[in-house]
mmCIF file with all atom_site columns, C-alpha atoms and ligand atoms in Angstrom:
data_model
loop_
_atom_site.group_PDB
_atom_site.id
_atom_site.type_symbol
_atom_site.label_atom_id
_atom_site.label_alt_id
_atom_site.label_comp_id
_atom_site.label_asym_id
_atom_site.label_entity_id
_atom_site.label_seq_id
_atom_site.pdbx_PDB_ins_code
_atom_site.Cartn_x
_atom_site.Cartn_y
_atom_site.Cartn_z
_atom_site.occupancy
_atom_site.B_iso_or_equiv
_atom_site.pdbx_formal_charge
_atom_site.auth_seq_id
_atom_site.auth_comp_id
_atom_site.auth_asym_id
_atom_site.auth_atom_id
_atom_site.pdbx_PDB_model_num
ATOM   1   C CA  . MET A 1 1   ? 57.391 74.811 16.182 1.00 94.00 ? 1   MET A CA  1
ATOM   2   C CA  . LEU A 1 2   ? 58.029 77.324 18.923 1.00 97.00 ? 2   LEU A CA  1
ATOM   3   C CA  . ILE A 1 3   ? 58.222 76.621 22.653 1.00 98.00 ? 3   ILE A CA  1
ATOM   4   C CA  . ARG A 1 4   ? 57.110 79.560 24.767 1.00 98.00 ? 4   ARG A CA  1
ATOM   5   C CA  . GLU A 1 5   ? 55.802 80.253 28.249 1.00 98.00 ? 5   GLU A CA  1
ATOM   6   C CA  . ALA A 1 6   ? 52.200 79.151 28.770 1.00 98.00 ? 6   ALA A CA  1
ATOM   7   C CA  . THR A 1 7   ? 49.679 81.736 29.906 1.00 97.00 ? 7   THR A CA  1
ATOM   8   C CA  . THR A 1 8   ? 46.217 81.313 31.386 1.00 97.00 ? 8   THR A CA  1
ATOM   9   C CA  . ALA A 1 9   ? 44.918 82.203 27.922 1.00 97.00 ? 9   ALA A CA  1
ATOM   10  C CA  . ASP A 1 10  ? 46.459 78.955 26.625 1.00 98.00 ? 10  ASP A CA  1
ATOM   11  C CA  . TRP A 1 11  ? 44.534 76.790 29.063 1.00 98.00 ? 11  TRP A CA  1
ATOM   12  C CA  . SER A 1 12  ? 41.440 76.454 26.871 1.00 98.00 ? 12  SER A CA  1
ATOM   13  C CA  . ALA A 1 13  ? 43.674 74.965 24.149 1.00 98.00 ? 13  ALA A CA  1
ATOM   14  C CA  . ILE A 1 14  ? 45.532 72.701 26.579 1.00 98.00 ? 14  ILE A CA  1
ATOM   15  C CA  . TRP A 1 15  ? 42.532 71.347 28.473 1.00 98.00 ? 15  TRP A CA  1
ATOM   16  C CA  . PRO A 1 16  ? 40.914 69.201 25.708 1.00 98.00 ? 16  PRO A CA  1
ATOM   17  C CA  . PHE A 1 17  ? 43.995 66.997 25.196 1.00 98.00 ? 17  PHE A CA  1
ATOM   18  C CA  . PHE A 1 18  ? 45.036 67.271 28.843 1.00 98.00 ? 18  PHE A CA  1
ATOM   19  C CA  . GLN A 1 19  ? 41.635 65.892 29.842 1.00 98.00 ? 19  GLN A CA  1
ATOM   20  C CA  . GLU A 1 20  ? 41.830 63.161 27.180 1.00 98.00 ? 20  GLU A CA  1
ATOM   21  C CA  . ILE A 1 21  ? 45.211 62.020 28.468 1.00 98.00 ? 21  ILE A CA  1
ATOM   22  C CA  . VAL A 1 22  ? 44.207 62.171 32.139 1.00 98.00 ? 22  VAL A CA  1
ATOM   23  C CA  . ALA A 1 23  ? 40.829 60.493 31.586 1.00 98.00 ? 23  ALA A CA  1
ATOM   24  C CA  . ALA A 1 24  ? 42.521 57.618 29.726 1.00 98.00 ? 24  ALA A CA  1
ATOM   25  C CA  . GLY A 1 25  ? 44.231 56.827 33.031 1.00 98.00 ? 25  GLY A CA  1
ATOM   26  C CA  . GLU A 1 26  ? 47.244 55.229 31.382 1.00 98.00 ? 26  GLU A CA  1
ATOM   27  C CA  . THR A 1 27  ? 50.096 57.625 32.037 1.00 98.00 ? 27  THR A CA  1
ATOM   28  C CA  . PHE A 1 28  ? 49.500 60.002 34.964 1.00 98.00 ? 28  PHE A CA  1
ATOM   29  C CA  . THR A 1 29  ? 48.705 59.439 38.621 1.00 97.00 ? 29  THR A CA  1
ATOM   30  C CA  . TYR A 1 30  ? 46.125 62.203 38.470 1.00 97.00 ? 30  TYR A CA  1
ATOM   31  C CA  . PRO A 1 31  ? 42.478 61.387 39.256 1.00 97.00 ? 31  PRO A CA  1
ATOM   32  C CA  . VAL A 1 32  ? 40.853 60.387 35.962 1.00 97.00 ? 32  VAL A CA  1
ATOM   33  C CA  . ASP A 1 33  ? 37.929 62.706 36.739 1.00 97.00 ? 33  ASP A CA  1
ATOM   34  C CA  . LEU A 1 34  ? 40.194 65.672 37.480 1.00 98.00 ? 34  LEU A CA  1
ATOM   35  C CA  . SER A 1 35  ? 38.299 68.949 37.225 1.00 98.00 ? 35  SER A CA  1
ATOM   36  C CA  . GLU A 1 36  ? 39.367 71.605 34.765 1.00 98.00 ? 36  GLU A CA  1
ATOM   37  C CA  . GLU A 1 37  ? 40.109 74.058 37.595 1.00 97.00 ? 37  GLU A CA  1
ATOM   38  C CA  . GLN A 1 38  ? 42.250 71.564 39.518 1.00 98.00 ? 38  GLN A CA  1
ATOM   39  C CA  . GLY A 1 39  ? 44.072 70.600 36.345 1.00 98.00 ? 39  GLY A CA  1
ATOM   40  C CA  . ARG A 1 40  ? 44.839 74.213 35.568 1.00 98.00 ? 40  ARG A CA  1
ATOM   41  C CA  . ASP A 1 41  ? 46.137 74.823 39.100 1.00 97.00 ? 41  ASP A CA  1
ATOM   42  C CA  . TRP A 1 42  ? 48.370 71.749 38.982 1.00 98.00 ? 42  TRP A CA  1
ATOM   43  C CA  . TRP A 1 43  ? 49.688 72.416 35.519 1.00 98.00 ? 43  TRP A CA  1
ATOM   44  C CA  . LEU A 1 44  ? 50.173 76.176 35.119 1.00 98.00 ? 44  LEU A CA  1
ATOM   45  C CA  . LEU A 1 45  ? 53.014 76.836 37.535 1.00 98.00 ? 45  LEU A CA  1
ATOM   46  C CA  . PRO A 1 46  ? 54.132 80.264 38.689 1.00 97.00 ? 46  PRO A CA  1
ATOM   47  C CA  . ALA A 1 47  ? 57.797 81.285 38.608 1.00 96.00 ? 47  ALA A CA  1
ATOM   48  C CA  . PRO A 1 48  ? 60.370 80.146 39.523 1.00 96.00 ? 48  PRO A CA  1
ATOM   49  C CA  . ASP A 1 49  ? 58.788 76.943 38.186 1.00 98.00 ? 49  ASP A CA  1
ATOM   50  C CA  . ARG A 1 50  ? 57.712 77.115 34.573 1.00 98.00 ? 50  ARG A CA  1
ATOM   51  C CA  . THR A 1 51  ? 55.072 75.824 32.191 1.00 98.00 ? 51  THR A CA  1
ATOM   52  C CA  . VAL A 1 52  ? 55.451 76.054 28.427 1.00 98.00 ? 52  VAL A CA  1
ATOM   53  C CA  . VAL A 1 53  ? 53.496 75.234 25.308 1.00 98.00 ? 53  VAL A CA  1
ATOM   54  C CA  . ALA A 1 54  ? 54.796 74.021 21.964 1.00 98.00 ? 54  ALA A CA  1
ATOM   55  C CA  . VAL A 1 55  ? 52.929 75.895 19.256 1.00 98.00 ? 55  VAL A CA  1
ATOM   56  C CA  . THR A 1 56  ? 52.892 76.068 15.481 1.00 97.00 ? 56  THR A CA  1
ATOM   57  C CA  . GLU A 1 57  ? 53.562 79.308 13.646 1.00 95.00 ? 57  GLU A CA  1
ATOM   58  C CA  . ALA A 1 58  ? 49.787 79.671 13.357 1.00 96.00 ? 58  ALA A CA  1
ATOM   59  C CA  . GLY A 1 59  ? 49.485 79.356 17.126 1.00 95.00 ? 59  GLY A CA  1
ATOM   60  C CA  . THR A 1 60  ? 48.064 75.834 17.407 1.00 97.00 ? 60  THR A CA  1
ATOM   61  C CA  . VAL A 1 61  ? 49.049 74.271 20.730 1.00 98.00 ? 61  VAL A CA  1
ATOM   62  C CA  . LEU A 1 62  ? 50.712 70.898 20.051 1.00 98.00 ? 62  LEU A CA  1
ATOM   63  C CA  . GLY A 1 63  ? 51.833 70.036 23.549 1.00 98.00 ? 63  GLY A CA  1
ATOM   64  C CA  . THR A 1 64  ? 52.844 71.341 26.914 1.00 98.00 ? 64  THR A CA  1
ATOM   65  C CA  . ALA A 1 65  ? 55.391 70.756 29.656 1.00 98.00 ? 65  ALA A CA  1
ATOM   66  C CA  . LYS A 1 66  ? 55.780 71.843 33.233 1.00 98.00 ? 66  LYS A CA  1
ATOM   67  C CA  . MET A 1 67  ? 59.069 71.943 35.038 1.00 98.00 ? 67  MET A CA  1
ATOM   68  C CA  . ASN A 1 68  ? 59.585 72.450 38.702 1.00 98.00 ? 68  ASN A CA  1
ATOM   69  C CA  . ARG A 1 69  ? 61.589 71.865 41.851 1.00 98.00 ? 69  ARG A CA  1
ATOM   70  C CA  . ASN A 1 70  ? 61.034 68.260 42.907 1.00 97.00 ? 70  ASN A CA  1
ATOM   71  C CA  . HIS A 1 71  ? 61.685 68.559 46.637 1.00 93.00 ? 71  HIS A CA  1
ATOM   72  C CA  . MET A 1 72  ? 61.992 71.378 49.152 1.00 94.00 ? 72  MET A CA  1
ATOM   73  C CA  . GLY A 1 73  ? 64.744 72.441 51.528 1.00 96.00 ? 73  GLY A CA  1
ATOM   74  C CA  . ASN A 1 74  ? 67.963 70.497 51.250 1.00 97.00 ? 74  ASN A CA  1
ATOM   75  C CA  . GLY A 1 75  ? 66.470 68.442 48.422 1.00 96.00 ? 75  GLY A CA  1
ATOM   76  C CA  . SER A 1 76  ? 65.689 71.500 46.351 1.00 97.00 ? 76  SER A CA  1
ATOM   77  C CA  . HIS A 1 77  ? 68.564 71.032 43.901 1.00 98.00 ? 77  HIS A CA  1
ATOM   78  C CA  . ILE A 1 78  ? 66.657 68.303 42.014 1.00 98.00 ? 78  ILE A CA  1
ATOM   79  C CA  . ALA A 1 79  ? 64.148 69.294 39.329 1.00 98.00 ? 79  ALA A CA  1
ATOM   80  C CA  . SER A 1 80  ? 61.263 67.417 37.800 1.00 98.00 ? 80  SER A CA  1
ATOM   81  C CA  . ALA A 1 81  ? 59.103 67.838 34.719 1.00 98.00 ? 81  ALA A CA  1
ATOM   82  C CA  . SER A 1 82  ? 55.958 66.491 33.079 1.00 98.00 ? 82  SER A CA  1
ATOM   83  C CA  . TYR A 1 83  ? 54.833 66.429 29.465 1.00 98.00 ? 83  TYR A CA  1
ATOM   84  C CA  . MET A 1 84  ? 51.619 66.149 27.507 1.00 98.00 ? 84  MET A CA  1
ATOM   85  C CA  . VAL A 1 85  ? 51.461 66.142 23.732 1.00 98.00 ? 85  VAL A CA  1
ATOM   86  C CA  . ASP A 1 86  ? 48.105 66.324 21.977 1.00 98.00 ? 86  ASP A CA  1
ATOM   87  C CA  . PRO A 1 87  ? 47.537 62.773 20.655 1.00 97.00 ? 87  PRO A CA  1
ATOM   88  C CA  . ALA A 1 88  ? 46.555 64.373 17.346 1.00 97.00 ? 88  ALA A CA  1
ATOM   89  C CA  . HIS A 1 89  ? 50.145 65.623 17.073 1.00 97.00 ? 89  HIS A CA  1
ATOM   90  C CA  . SER A 1 90  ? 52.122 62.798 18.705 1.00 97.00 ? 90  SER A CA  1
ATOM   91  C CA  . GLY A 1 91  ? 55.035 61.015 17.086 1.00 96.00 ? 91  GLY A CA  1
ATOM   92  C CA  . ARG A 1 92  ? 56.392 64.131 15.374 1.00 97.00 ? 92  ARG A CA  1
ATOM   93  C CA  . GLY A 1 93  ? 59.094 65.203 17.771 1.00 98.00 ? 93  GLY A CA  1
ATOM   94  C CA  . VAL A 1 94  ? 57.068 67.534 19.979 1.00 98.00 ? 94  VAL A CA  1
ATOM   95  C CA  . GLY A 1 95  ? 57.696 65.475 23.112 1.00 98.00 ? 95  GLY A CA  1
ATOM   96  C CA  . ARG A 1 96  ? 61.406 65.238 22.363 1.00 98.00 ? 96  ARG A CA  1
ATOM   97  C CA  . ALA A 1 97  ? 61.618 69.025 21.906 1.00 98.00 ? 97  ALA A CA  1
ATOM   98  C CA  . LEU A 1 98  ? 59.753 69.636 25.162 1.00 98.00 ? 98  LEU A CA  1
ATOM   99  C CA  . CYS A 1 99  ? 62.048 67.215 27.018 1.00 98.00 ? 99  CYS A CA  1
ATOM   100 C CA  . ALA A 1 100 ? 65.129 68.955 25.692 1.00 98.00 ? 100 ALA A CA  1
ATOM   101 C CA  . TYR A 1 101 ? 63.677 72.296 26.719 1.00 98.00 ? 101 TYR A CA  1
ATOM   102 C CA  . THR A 1 102 ? 63.095 71.173 30.302 1.00 98.00 ? 102 THR A CA  1
ATOM   103 C CA  . VAL A 1 103 ? 66.598 69.740 30.628 1.00 98.00 ? 103 VAL A CA  1
ATOM   104 C CA  . ASP A 1 104 ? 68.054 73.025 29.384 1.00 98.00 ? 104 ASP A CA  1
ATOM   105 C CA  . TRP A 1 105 ? 65.797 74.960 31.764 1.00 98.00 ? 105 TRP A CA  1
ATOM   106 C CA  . ALA A 1 106 ? 66.775 72.864 34.763 1.00 98.00 ? 106 ALA A CA  1
ATOM   107 C CA  . ARG A 1 107 ? 70.476 73.175 33.975 1.00 98.00 ? 107 ARG A CA  1
ATOM   108 C CA  . ALA A 1 108 ? 70.215 76.934 33.470 1.00 98.00 ? 108 ALA A CA  1
ATOM   109 C CA  . ALA A 1 109 ? 68.277 77.263 36.725 1.00 98.00 ? 109 ALA A CA  1
ATOM   110 C CA  . GLY A 1 110 ? 71.149 75.613 38.578 1.00 98.00 ? 110 GLY A CA  1
ATOM   111 C CA  . TYR A 1 111 ? 69.606 72.218 39.331 1.00 98.00 ? 111 TYR A CA  1
ATOM   112 C CA  . ARG A 1 112 ? 72.054 69.337 39.704 1.00 98.00 ? 112 ARG A CA  1
ATOM   113 C CA  . ALA A 1 113 ? 69.787 66.594 38.416 1.00 98.00 ? 113 ALA A CA  1
ATOM   114 C CA  . MET A 1 114 ? 66.306 65.758 37.224 1.00 98.00 ? 114 MET A CA  1
ATOM   115 C CA  . GLN A 1 115 ? 64.028 63.080 38.601 1.00 98.00 ? 115 GLN A CA  1
ATOM   116 C CA  . PHE A 1 116 ? 60.792 61.731 37.203 1.00 98.00 ? 116 PHE A CA  1
ATOM   117 C CA  . ASN A 1 117 ? 58.868 60.355 40.128 1.00 97.00 ? 117 ASN A CA  1
ATOM   118 C CA  . ALA A 1 118 ? 56.309 58.129 38.490 1.00 98.00 ? 118 ALA A CA  1
ATOM   119 C CA  . VAL A 1 119 ? 56.785 56.904 34.927 1.00 98.00 ? 119 VAL A CA  1
ATOM   120 C CA  . VAL A 1 120 ? 54.336 54.118 34.173 1.00 98.00 ? 120 VAL A CA  1
ATOM   121 C CA  . GLU A 1 121 ? 56.443 51.205 32.927 1.00 98.00 ? 121 GLU A CA  1
ATOM   122 C CA  . THR A 1 122 ? 54.002 50.417 30.119 1.00 98.00 ? 122 THR A CA  1
ATOM   123 C CA  . ASN A 1 123 ? 54.323 53.978 28.767 1.00 98.00 ? 123 ASN A CA  1
ATOM   124 C CA  . ALA A 1 124 ? 56.759 52.830 26.100 1.00 98.00 ? 124 ALA A CA  1
ATOM   125 C CA  . ALA A 1 125 ? 56.968 56.155 24.289 1.00 97.00 ? 125 ALA A CA  1
ATOM   126 C CA  . ALA A 1 126 ? 57.856 58.068 27.447 1.00 98.00 ? 126 ALA A CA  1
ATOM   127 C CA  . VAL A 1 127 ? 60.345 55.477 28.738 1.00 98.00 ? 127 VAL A CA  1
ATOM   128 C CA  . HIS A 1 128 ? 62.032 55.303 25.327 1.00 98.00 ? 128 HIS A CA  1
ATOM   129 C CA  . LEU A 1 129 ? 62.150 59.089 25.029 1.00 98.00 ? 129 LEU A CA  1
ATOM   130 C CA  . TYR A 1 130 ? 63.552 59.633 28.524 1.00 98.00 ? 130 TYR A CA  1
ATOM   131 C CA  . ARG A 1 131 ? 66.207 56.932 28.129 1.00 98.00 ? 131 ARG A CA  1
ATOM   132 C CA  . SER A 1 132 ? 67.229 58.432 24.791 1.00 98.00 ? 132 SER A CA  1
ATOM   133 C CA  . ILE A 1 133 ? 68.010 61.775 26.428 1.00 97.00 ? 133 ILE A CA  1
ATOM   134 C CA  . GLY A 1 134 ? 70.061 60.285 29.214 1.00 97.00 ? 134 GLY A CA  1
ATOM   135 C CA  . PHE A 1 135 ? 67.620 59.281 31.945 1.00 98.00 ? 135 PHE A CA  1
ATOM   136 C CA  . GLU A 1 136 ? 67.964 55.911 33.596 1.00 98.00 ? 136 GLU A CA  1
ATOM   137 C CA  . VAL A 1 137 ? 65.583 53.899 35.702 1.00 98.00 ? 137 VAL A CA  1
ATOM   138 C CA  . LEU A 1 138 ? 66.765 54.048 39.312 1.00 98.00 ? 138 LEU A CA  1
ATOM   139 C CA  . GLY A 1 139 ? 64.101 51.684 40.542 1.00 98.00 ? 139 GLY A CA  1
ATOM   140 C CA  . THR A 1 140 ? 60.557 50.599 40.011 1.00 98.00 ? 140 THR A CA  1
ATOM   141 C CA  . LEU A 1 141 ? 57.709 50.669 42.483 1.00 98.00 ? 141 LEU A CA  1
ATOM   142 C CA  . PRO A 1 142 ? 56.164 47.237 41.953 1.00 98.00 ? 142 PRO A CA  1
ATOM   143 C CA  . GLU A 1 143 ? 52.494 47.369 40.992 1.00 98.00 ? 143 GLU A CA  1
ATOM   144 C CA  . GLY A 1 144 ? 52.555 51.104 41.737 1.00 98.00 ? 144 GLY A CA  1
ATOM   145 C CA  . PHE A 1 145 ? 49.997 51.921 39.040 1.00 98.00 ? 145 PHE A CA  1
ATOM   146 C CA  . ARG A 1 146 ? 46.634 50.370 38.228 1.00 98.00 ? 146 ARG A CA  1
ATOM   147 C CA  . HIS A 1 147 ? 46.535 50.510 34.447 1.00 98.00 ? 147 HIS A CA  1
ATOM   148 C CA  . PRO A 1 148 ? 43.037 50.286 32.939 1.00 98.00 ? 148 PRO A CA  1
ATOM   149 C CA  . THR A 1 149 ? 43.966 47.429 30.598 1.00 98.00 ? 149 THR A CA  1
ATOM   150 C CA  . HIS A 1 150 ? 47.313 46.034 31.798 1.00 98.00 ? 150 HIS A CA  1
ATOM   151 C CA  . GLY A 1 151 ? 46.317 45.858 35.453 1.00 98.00 ? 151 GLY A CA  1
ATOM   152 C CA  . TYR A 1 152 ? 48.899 46.540 38.160 1.00 98.00 ? 152 TYR A CA  1
ATOM   153 C CA  . VAL A 1 153 ? 52.165 47.684 36.580 1.00 98.00 ? 153 VAL A CA  1
ATOM   154 C CA  . GLY A 1 154 ? 55.342 49.282 37.901 1.00 98.00 ? 154 GLY A CA  1
ATOM   155 C CA  . LEU A 1 155 ? 56.154 52.947 38.333 1.00 98.00 ? 155 LEU A CA  1
ATOM   156 C CA  . HIS A 1 156 ? 59.693 53.873 37.368 1.00 98.00 ? 156 HIS A CA  1
ATOM   157 C CA  . ILE A 1 157 ? 61.727 56.515 39.147 1.00 98.00 ? 157 ILE A CA  1
ATOM   158 C CA  . MET A 1 158 ? 63.965 57.955 36.415 1.00 98.00 ? 158 MET A CA  1
ATOM   159 C CA  . HIS A 1 159 ? 66.971 60.198 36.859 1.00 98.00 ? 159 HIS A CA  1
ATOM   160 C CA  . ARG A 1 160 ? 69.667 62.037 35.010 1.00 98.00 ? 160 ARG A CA  1
ATOM   161 C CA  . SER A 1 161 ? 72.443 64.255 36.263 1.00 98.00 ? 161 SER A CA  1
ATOM   162 C CA  . LEU A 1 162 ? 72.850 67.695 34.778 1.00 97.00 ? 162 LEU A CA  1
HETATM 163 C C1  . COA B 2 .   ? 55.126 60.601 25.842 1.00 51.75 ? 201 COA B C1  1
HETATM 164 C C2  . COA B 2 .   ? 54.848 61.808 24.929 1.00 51.75 ? 201 COA B C2  1
HETATM 165 C C3  . COA B 2 .   ? 55.140 63.098 25.704 1.00 51.75 ? 201 COA B C3  1
HETATM 166 C C4  . COA B 2 .   ? 55.784 61.710 23.723 1.00 51.75 ? 201 COA B C4  1
HETATM 167 O O1  . COA B 2 .   ? 55.522 62.828 22.882 1.00 51.75 ? 201 COA B O1  1
HETATM 168 P P1  . COA B 2 .   ? 55.621 62.708 21.275 1.00 51.75 ? 201 COA B P1  1
HETATM 169 O O2  . COA B 2 .   ? 55.580 64.068 20.705 1.00 51.75 ? 201 COA B O2  1
HETATM 170 O O3  . COA B 2 .   ? 54.596 61.753 20.806 1.00 51.75 ? 201 COA B O3  1
HETATM 171 O O4  . COA B 2 .   ? 57.066 62.054 21.135 1.00 51.75 ? 201 COA B O4  1
HETATM 172 P P2  . COA B 2 .   ? 58.133 62.221 19.975 1.00 51.75 ? 201 COA B P2  1
HETATM 173 O O5  . COA B 2 .   ? 57.433 62.338 18.642 1.00 51.75 ? 201 COA B O5  1
HETATM 174 O O6  . COA B 2 .   ? 59.056 63.320 20.366 1.00 51.75 ? 201 COA B O6  1
HETATM 175 O O7  . COA B 2 .   ? 58.816 60.802 20.016 1.00 51.75 ? 201 COA B O7  1
HETATM 176 C C5  . COA B 2 .   ? 59.589 60.443 21.114 1.00 51.75 ? 201 COA B C5  1
HETATM 177 C C6  . COA B 2 .   ? 60.176 59.061 20.910 1.00 51.75 ? 201 COA B C6  1
HETATM 178 O O8  . COA B 2 .   ? 59.213 58.090 21.359 1.00 51.75 ? 201 COA B O8  1
HETATM 179 C C7  . COA B 2 .   ? 59.189 57.034 20.404 1.00 51.75 ? 201 COA B C7  1
HETATM 180 N N1  . COA B 2 .   ? 57.942 56.321 20.525 1.00 51.75 ? 201 COA B N1  1
HETATM 181 C C8  . COA B 2 .   ? 56.716 56.755 20.229 1.00 51.75 ? 201 COA B C8  1
HETATM 182 N N2  . COA B 2 .   ? 55.811 55.810 20.512 1.00 51.75 ? 201 COA B N2  1
HETATM 183 C C9  . COA B 2 .   ? 56.509 54.759 20.993 1.00 51.75 ? 201 COA B C9  1
HETATM 184 C C10 . COA B 2 .   ? 56.147 53.477 21.471 1.00 51.75 ? 201 COA B C10 1
HETATM 185 N N3  . COA B 2 .   ? 54.874 53.091 21.527 1.00 51.75 ? 201 COA B N3  1
HETATM 186 N N4  . COA B 2 .   ? 57.146 52.646 21.886 1.00 51.75 ? 201 COA B N4  1
HETATM 187 C C11 . COA B 2 .   ? 58.432 53.044 21.881 1.00 51.75 ? 201 COA B C11 1
HETATM 188 N N5  . COA B 2 .   ? 58.822 54.256 21.442 1.00 51.75 ? 201 COA B N5  1
HETATM 189 C C12 . COA B 2 .   ? 57.868 55.088 20.997 1.00 51.75 ? 201 COA B C12 1
HETATM 190 C C13 . COA B 2 .   ? 59.398 57.749 19.105 1.00 51.75 ? 201 COA B C13 1
HETATM 191 O O9  . COA B 2 .   ? 59.772 56.835 18.092 1.00 51.75 ? 201 COA B O9  1
HETATM 192 C C14 . COA B 2 .   ? 60.490 58.717 19.476 1.00 51.75 ? 201 COA B C14 1
HETATM 193 O O10 . COA B 2 .   ? 61.730 58.075 19.520 1.00 51.75 ? 201 COA B O10 1
HETATM 194 P P3  . COA B 2 .   ? 62.814 58.194 18.328 1.00 51.75 ? 201 COA B P3  1
HETATM 195 O O11 . COA B 2 .   ? 63.042 59.688 18.142 1.00 51.75 ? 201 COA B O11 1
HETATM 196 O O12 . COA B 2 .   ? 64.002 57.477 18.896 1.00 51.75 ? 201 COA B O12 1
HETATM 197 O O13 . COA B 2 .   ? 62.197 57.549 17.144 1.00 51.75 ? 201 COA B O13 1
HETATM 198 C C15 . COA B 2 .   ? 53.396 61.798 24.400 1.00 51.75 ? 201 COA B C15 1
HETATM 199 O O14 . COA B 2 .   ? 53.147 60.582 23.763 1.00 51.75 ? 201 COA B O14 1
HETATM 200 C C16 . COA B 2 .   ? 52.346 62.037 25.465 1.00 51.75 ? 201 COA B C16 1
HETATM 201 O O15 . COA B 2 .   ? 52.003 63.171 25.772 1.00 51.75 ? 201 COA B O15 1
HETATM 202 N N6  . COA B 2 .   ? 51.804 60.928 26.010 1.00 51.75 ? 201 COA B N6  1
HETATM 203 C C17 . COA B 2 .   ? 50.728 61.025 26.988 1.00 51.75 ? 201 COA B C17 1
HETATM 204 C C18 . COA B 2 .   ? 51.178 61.698 28.267 1.00 51.75 ? 201 COA B C18 1
HETATM 205 C C19 . COA B 2 .   ? 52.445 61.096 28.809 1.00 51.75 ? 201 COA B C19 1
HETATM 206 O O16 . COA B 2 .   ? 52.654 59.897 28.752 1.00 51.75 ? 201 COA B O16 1
HETATM 207 N N7  . COA B 2 .   ? 53.306 61.968 29.379 1.00 51.75 ? 201 COA B N7  1
HETATM 208 C C20 . COA B 2 .   ? 54.502 61.524 30.035 1.00 51.75 ? 201 COA B C20 1
HETATM 209 C C21 . COA B 2 .   ? 54.167 60.975 31.388 1.00 51.75 ? 201 COA B C21 1
HETATM 210 S S1  . COA B 2 .   ? 55.589 60.296 32.214 1.00 51.75 ? 201 COA B S1  1
#
């Protein structure tokens, strides 16, 4: 697996699983009927932010991550990141590799910490993964997310220093 910068040419490979994940409405605070154009604009970030894809040697896109400044001005030393792994390729370490990449990117870019703004508390894979690489839950917005099957659940703010 290789992690490289995403280009607009990658979008057609990203969109099918991106849409599946967003439409499921279980993990992101994006509109579940997000349009392809809006999704592309939100996900493919220009420098100095960065969006990457994890690909096989044959070029199959397994997952993607975006990493970016979380706040502006005097809060601009905190980074954030988001991840989507194609469900057909989940559970094989792609998400962990993308997380590690974003932490390395944020550190190299001079950020002092990373913050995830809205981690759905029922997203066990994400919460486990983030904790395992040093993030902790700073607090939880009670009933911050309307999960399609669990109902109102909390949204964690997660943080790690760099
Ligand atoms: C969360 C996500 C990025 C993880 O990617 P992945 O490639 O499947 O994850 P990995 O294979 O790297 O596994 C990461 C860890 O999660 C664990 N995990 C997987 N499913 C789990 C579950 N249901 N409960 C607890 N841990 C789980 C794995 O065991 C692994 O931990 P380990 O290495 O200690 O065994 C991926 O599932 C995804 O894209 N989900 C939908 C979108 C999403 O939730 N994005 C994050 C929003 S905050």
